[in-house]
Each structure stands twice: as structure tokens, then as C-alpha cells.
Short mmCIF file of C-alpha atoms in Angstrom, two decimals:
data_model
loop_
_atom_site.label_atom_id
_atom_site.label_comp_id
_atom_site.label_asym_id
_atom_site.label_seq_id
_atom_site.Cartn_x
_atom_site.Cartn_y
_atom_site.Cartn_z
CA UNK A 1 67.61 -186.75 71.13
CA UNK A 2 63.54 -185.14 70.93
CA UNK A 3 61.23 -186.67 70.88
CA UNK A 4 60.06 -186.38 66.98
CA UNK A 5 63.54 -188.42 66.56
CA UNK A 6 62.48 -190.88 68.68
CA UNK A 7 58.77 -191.50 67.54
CA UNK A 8 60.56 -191.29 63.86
CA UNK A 9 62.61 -194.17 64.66
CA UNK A 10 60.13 -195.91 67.05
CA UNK A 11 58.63 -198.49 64.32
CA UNK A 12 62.23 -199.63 63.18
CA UNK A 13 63.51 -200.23 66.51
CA UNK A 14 60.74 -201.72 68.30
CA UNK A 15 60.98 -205.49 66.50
CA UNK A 16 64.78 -205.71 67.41
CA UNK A 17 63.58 -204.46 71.13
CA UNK A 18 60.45 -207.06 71.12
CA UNK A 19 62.74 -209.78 69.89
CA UNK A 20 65.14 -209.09 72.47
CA UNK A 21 62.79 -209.17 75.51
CA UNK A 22 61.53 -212.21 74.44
CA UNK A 23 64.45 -214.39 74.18
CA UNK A 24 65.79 -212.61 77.78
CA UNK A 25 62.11 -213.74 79.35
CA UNK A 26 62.49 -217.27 77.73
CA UNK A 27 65.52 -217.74 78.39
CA UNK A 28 65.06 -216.12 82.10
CA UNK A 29 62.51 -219.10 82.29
CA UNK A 30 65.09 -221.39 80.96
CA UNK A 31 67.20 -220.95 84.29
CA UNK A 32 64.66 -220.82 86.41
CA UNK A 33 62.59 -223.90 85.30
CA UNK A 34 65.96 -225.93 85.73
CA UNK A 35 65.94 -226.92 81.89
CA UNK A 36 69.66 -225.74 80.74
CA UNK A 37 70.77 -227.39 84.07
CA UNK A 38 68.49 -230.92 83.12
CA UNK A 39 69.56 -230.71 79.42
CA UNK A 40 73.23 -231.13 80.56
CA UNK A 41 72.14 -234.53 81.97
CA UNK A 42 70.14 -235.71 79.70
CA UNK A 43 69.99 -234.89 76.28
CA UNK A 44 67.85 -236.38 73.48
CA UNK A 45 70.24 -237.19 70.41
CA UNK A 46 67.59 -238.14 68.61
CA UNK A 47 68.81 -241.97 67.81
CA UNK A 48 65.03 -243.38 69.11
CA UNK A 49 62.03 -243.21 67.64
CA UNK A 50 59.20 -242.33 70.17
CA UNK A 51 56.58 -245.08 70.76
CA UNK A 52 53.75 -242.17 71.58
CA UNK A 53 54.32 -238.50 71.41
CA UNK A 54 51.50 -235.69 73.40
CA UNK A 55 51.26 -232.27 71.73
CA UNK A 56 50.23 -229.33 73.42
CA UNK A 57 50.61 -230.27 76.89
CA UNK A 58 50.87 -228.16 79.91
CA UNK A 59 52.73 -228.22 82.88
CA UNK A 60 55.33 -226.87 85.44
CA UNK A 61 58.71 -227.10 86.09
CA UNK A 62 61.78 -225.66 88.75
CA UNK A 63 60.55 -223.08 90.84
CA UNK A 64 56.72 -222.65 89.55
CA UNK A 65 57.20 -221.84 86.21
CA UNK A 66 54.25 -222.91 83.75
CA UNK A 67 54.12 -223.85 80.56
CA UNK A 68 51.30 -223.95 79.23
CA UNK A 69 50.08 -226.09 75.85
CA UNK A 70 53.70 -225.52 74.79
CA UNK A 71 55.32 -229.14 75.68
CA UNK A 72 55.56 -232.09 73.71
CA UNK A 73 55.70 -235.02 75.79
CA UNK A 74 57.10 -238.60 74.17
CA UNK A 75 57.22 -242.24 75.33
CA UNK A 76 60.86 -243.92 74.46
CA UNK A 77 62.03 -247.44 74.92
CA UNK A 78 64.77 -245.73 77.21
CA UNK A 79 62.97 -242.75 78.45
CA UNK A 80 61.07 -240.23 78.61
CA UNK A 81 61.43 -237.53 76.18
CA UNK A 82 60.48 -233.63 77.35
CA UNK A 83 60.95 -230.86 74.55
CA UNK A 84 58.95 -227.39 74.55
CA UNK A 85 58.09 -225.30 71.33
CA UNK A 86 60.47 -223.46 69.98
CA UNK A 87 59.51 -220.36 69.87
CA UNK A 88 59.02 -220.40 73.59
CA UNK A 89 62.74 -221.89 74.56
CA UNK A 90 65.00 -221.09 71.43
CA UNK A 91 68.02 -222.63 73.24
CA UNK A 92 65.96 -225.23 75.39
CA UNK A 93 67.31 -228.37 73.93
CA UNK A 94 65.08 -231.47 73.77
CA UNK A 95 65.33 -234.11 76.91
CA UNK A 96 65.38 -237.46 77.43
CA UNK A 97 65.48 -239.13 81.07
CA UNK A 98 65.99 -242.52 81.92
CA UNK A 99 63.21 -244.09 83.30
CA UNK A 100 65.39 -245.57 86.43
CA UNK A 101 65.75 -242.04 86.60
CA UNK A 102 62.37 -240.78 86.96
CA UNK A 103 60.26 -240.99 90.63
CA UNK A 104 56.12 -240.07 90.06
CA UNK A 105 54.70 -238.62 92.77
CA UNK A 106 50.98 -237.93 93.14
CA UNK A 107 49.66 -234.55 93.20
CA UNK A 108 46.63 -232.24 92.23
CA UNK A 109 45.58 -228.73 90.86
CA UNK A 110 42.96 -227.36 92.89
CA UNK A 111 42.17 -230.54 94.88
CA UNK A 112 40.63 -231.05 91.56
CA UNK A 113 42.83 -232.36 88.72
CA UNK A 114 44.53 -235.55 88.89
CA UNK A 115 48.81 -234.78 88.28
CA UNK A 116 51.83 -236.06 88.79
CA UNK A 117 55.36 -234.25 89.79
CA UNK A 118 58.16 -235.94 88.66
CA UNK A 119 61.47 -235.75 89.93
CA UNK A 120 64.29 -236.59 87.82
CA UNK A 121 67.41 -237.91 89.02
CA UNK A 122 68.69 -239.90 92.38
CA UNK A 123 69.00 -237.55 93.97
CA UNK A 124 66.99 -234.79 92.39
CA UNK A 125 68.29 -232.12 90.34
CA UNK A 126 64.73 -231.26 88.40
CA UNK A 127 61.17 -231.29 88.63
CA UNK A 128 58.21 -231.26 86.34
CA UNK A 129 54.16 -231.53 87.18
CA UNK A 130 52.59 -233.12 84.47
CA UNK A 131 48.80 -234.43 84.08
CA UNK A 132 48.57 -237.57 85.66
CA UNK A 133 46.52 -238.92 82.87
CA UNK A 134 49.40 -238.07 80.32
CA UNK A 135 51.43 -240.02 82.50
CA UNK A 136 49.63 -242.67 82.34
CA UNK A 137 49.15 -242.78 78.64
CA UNK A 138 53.34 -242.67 78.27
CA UNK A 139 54.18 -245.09 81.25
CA UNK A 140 51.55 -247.57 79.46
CA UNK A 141 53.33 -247.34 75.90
CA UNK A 142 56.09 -248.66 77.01
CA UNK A 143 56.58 -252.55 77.12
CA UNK A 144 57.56 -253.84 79.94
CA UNK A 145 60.18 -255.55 78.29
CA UNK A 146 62.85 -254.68 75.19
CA UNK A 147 65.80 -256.26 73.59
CA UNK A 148 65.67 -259.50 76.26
CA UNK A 149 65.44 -257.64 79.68
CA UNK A 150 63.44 -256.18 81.81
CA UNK A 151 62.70 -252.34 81.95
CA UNK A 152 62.46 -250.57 85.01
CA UNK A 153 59.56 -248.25 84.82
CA UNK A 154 58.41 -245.55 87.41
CA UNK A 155 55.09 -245.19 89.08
CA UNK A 156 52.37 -244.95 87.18
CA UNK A 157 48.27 -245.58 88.75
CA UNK A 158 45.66 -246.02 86.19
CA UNK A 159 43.63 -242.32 85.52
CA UNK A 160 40.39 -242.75 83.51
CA UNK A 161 39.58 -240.09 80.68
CA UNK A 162 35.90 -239.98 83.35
CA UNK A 163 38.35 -238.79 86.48
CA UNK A 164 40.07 -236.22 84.82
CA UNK A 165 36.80 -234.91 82.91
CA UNK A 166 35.16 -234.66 86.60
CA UNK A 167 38.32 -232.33 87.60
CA UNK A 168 38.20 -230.02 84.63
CA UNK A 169 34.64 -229.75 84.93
CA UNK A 170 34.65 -229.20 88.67
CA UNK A 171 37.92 -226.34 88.29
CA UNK A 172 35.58 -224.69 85.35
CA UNK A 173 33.07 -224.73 88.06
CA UNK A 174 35.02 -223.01 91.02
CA UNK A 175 37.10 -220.58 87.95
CA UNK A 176 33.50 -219.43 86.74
CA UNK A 177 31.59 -218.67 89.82
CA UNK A 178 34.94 -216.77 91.26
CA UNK A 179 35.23 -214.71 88.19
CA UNK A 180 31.41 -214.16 88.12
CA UNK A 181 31.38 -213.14 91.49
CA UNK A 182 33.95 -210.03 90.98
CA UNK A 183 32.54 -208.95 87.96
CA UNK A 184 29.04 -208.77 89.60
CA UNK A 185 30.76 -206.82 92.46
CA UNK A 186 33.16 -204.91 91.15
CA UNK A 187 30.19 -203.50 88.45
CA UNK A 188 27.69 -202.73 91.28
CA UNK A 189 30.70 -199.96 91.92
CA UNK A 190 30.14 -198.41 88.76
CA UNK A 191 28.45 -195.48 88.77
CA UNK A 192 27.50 -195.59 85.30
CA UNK A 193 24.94 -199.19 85.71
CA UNK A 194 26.05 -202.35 86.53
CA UNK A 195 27.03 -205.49 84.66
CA UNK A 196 23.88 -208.01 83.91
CA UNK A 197 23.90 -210.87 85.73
CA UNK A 198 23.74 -213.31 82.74
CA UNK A 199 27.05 -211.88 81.16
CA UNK A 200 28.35 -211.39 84.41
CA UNK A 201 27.86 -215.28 84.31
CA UNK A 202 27.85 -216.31 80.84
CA UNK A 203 31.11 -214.49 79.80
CA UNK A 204 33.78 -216.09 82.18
CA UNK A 205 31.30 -219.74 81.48
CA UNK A 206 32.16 -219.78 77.56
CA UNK A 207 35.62 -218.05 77.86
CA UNK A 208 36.52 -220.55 80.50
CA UNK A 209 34.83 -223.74 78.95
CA UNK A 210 36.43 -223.45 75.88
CA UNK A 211 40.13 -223.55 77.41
CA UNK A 212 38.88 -226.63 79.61
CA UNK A 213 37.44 -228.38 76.95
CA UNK A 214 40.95 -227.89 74.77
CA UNK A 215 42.63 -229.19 77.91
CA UNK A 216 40.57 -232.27 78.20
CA UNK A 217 40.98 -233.29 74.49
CA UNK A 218 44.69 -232.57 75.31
CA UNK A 219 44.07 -235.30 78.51
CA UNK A 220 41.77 -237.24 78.17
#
């Protein structure tokens, strides 16, 4: 086939490639983030209605895999309810997970941000790092009793909106000196003038504050 062919056909082709990548990659990330194996366990029929749903939330599941703004996190009488956008998990089915069956344990990003990684089932057969603050927020919508007993909920210490506004603003910190640093650097290697240290500065300072300050009206 030349090459004219090709480049003729090129524009027709290349959706039905694009789409094809991208449900391979999601649902790649679908194995490896242990949601088609969790989803088997605990599905969410939809018979509840959720006592506090969290748009756009970020976190991590399986073997490292983010996702980022993409989750929707909700607070049910029996559970907790876990379900990603659709366009990034086509056939990642909501979840719902007992809390009996949930264990919170403490973590960080960074040594800055308060989170929590919570492992579902006794034993464990999934994992997903969450903020701690969000956690919070769903463990505390919950009452502690329903329909004449008692619930057993997991884990959950108090995060003020102050704690986790000191951790974005310390990781926008660290993230903006780093990234200033190796565009000051790697400029001075340019033959052709180097960067200015105000945009060397400024740049990564706005680019980075915005995304923080989404996060933190995500969190806090």
C-alpha cells in the first residue's frame, strides 16, 4: 500500500484507531487497579439512595494507578459507594462495599497531605488511597445507627478543611520551587539566552496553584 493511500485514508481511520486505544488503556487500568476483580464482590444495584455524594475526586487504586478528579465518591447507609466517570472506565461498574468490610489506614502524599488507604475486604482483595478529609466527610454522614441497630463503621480521625489547606499549600510549595529550579537550569544551557527568573518562577506558581486550589475546593 504507498504511502498517498495511506495519508488518503489516514483521517477516516484514525477515530476508530483513537477509540480503540483508549478503551484497551482504560480497560488495561481496569485490571490493574483491581476494579473488575472488586466489582465482582461488590456491586452497587442501585436500590440506596446516597446520604452524601463527592465529585471529582482523586485517588489511587491496585498497583499505583491514579485517578485523578475522575471518581465519585458516596456515603450509603450500607456502604460505601466508589464509581469513576465513564468515559474513563466504560465497563468499570459502580461499587458498593460494606462498611464491616472496609479497614482505613492512615497515610500521606508527600509527607504533606493528609490520606487514607483503604483496604476492602477480610482479608484484602483491593485497595484505594483516598483524601483523608473525604473520608472523613463520608464516615461522618453516616448515622451511627439505622433501622434499630447499630452500624459498624471503619476508622475515621477528624481532618480539618485548615490541615489539609496547610498540605496543599506546602506540596504547591515543594512542586513550584522543583519545577523552577530545572527550568532555571536547564535554560542557562541554552545557547540562545536563558529563561527569566520571574517566569522561570511565576509559570510553574500559577500553573500549579490553580490545580491545588481545584483540589482543595474538591477537599476541603
Amino acid at each position: 500500500m504507498s504511502d498517498e493511500v495511506i495519508l488518503n485514508w489516514f483521517p477516516y481511520a484514525f477515530p476508530f484507531f483513537f477509540v480503540g486505544m483508549w478503551l484497551l488503556a482504560t480497560t488495561m487500568l481496569g485490571f490493574m487497579s483491581g476494579w473488575f476483580s472488586l466489582q465482582q464482590w461488590y456491586p452497587d444495584d442501585g436500590n440506596e439512595e446516597p446520604l452524601l455524594k463527592l465529585r471529582g475526586q482523586s485517588g489511587s487504586m491496585g498497583i499505583g494507578v491514579q485517578l485523578n478528579s475522575c471518581l465519585t465518591l458516596r456515603a450509603y447507609p450500607s456502604g460505601l459507594g466508589v464509581g469513576i466517570w465513564r468515559i474513563f472506565g466504560l465497563f468499570q461498574k459502580p461499587l458498593r462495599i460494606p462498611w464491616s468490610e472496609i479497614e482505613a489506614e492512615p497515610s500521606r502524599i508527600f509527607f504533606f497531605v493528609p490520606t487514607v488507604k483503604l483496604h476492602f475486604g477480610r482479608p484484602s482483595n483491593g485497595t484505594l488511597k483516598i483524601s483523608a478529609r473525604s473520608w472523613f466527610r463520608l464516615v461522618e454522614a453516616v448515622p451511627q445507627s439505622g433501622s434499630g441497630k447499630q452500624i459498624q463503621m471503619p476508622a475515621a480521625a477528624p481532618v480539618s478543611s485548615q490541615s489539609v489547606a496547610q498540605g496543599i499549600f506546602l506540596q504547591w510549595v515543594t512542586g513550584t520551587m522543583v519545577a523552577a529550579a530545572f527550568f532555571y537550569f536547564a535554560s542557562r544551557t541554552d545557547p540562545r539566552g536563558a529563561v527569566p527568573l520571574a517566569i522561570c518562577i511565576g509559570l510553574p506558581a500559577v500553573v500549579l496553584g490553580l490545580g491545588q486550589l481545584i483540589r482543595y475546593a474538591r477537599q476541603g
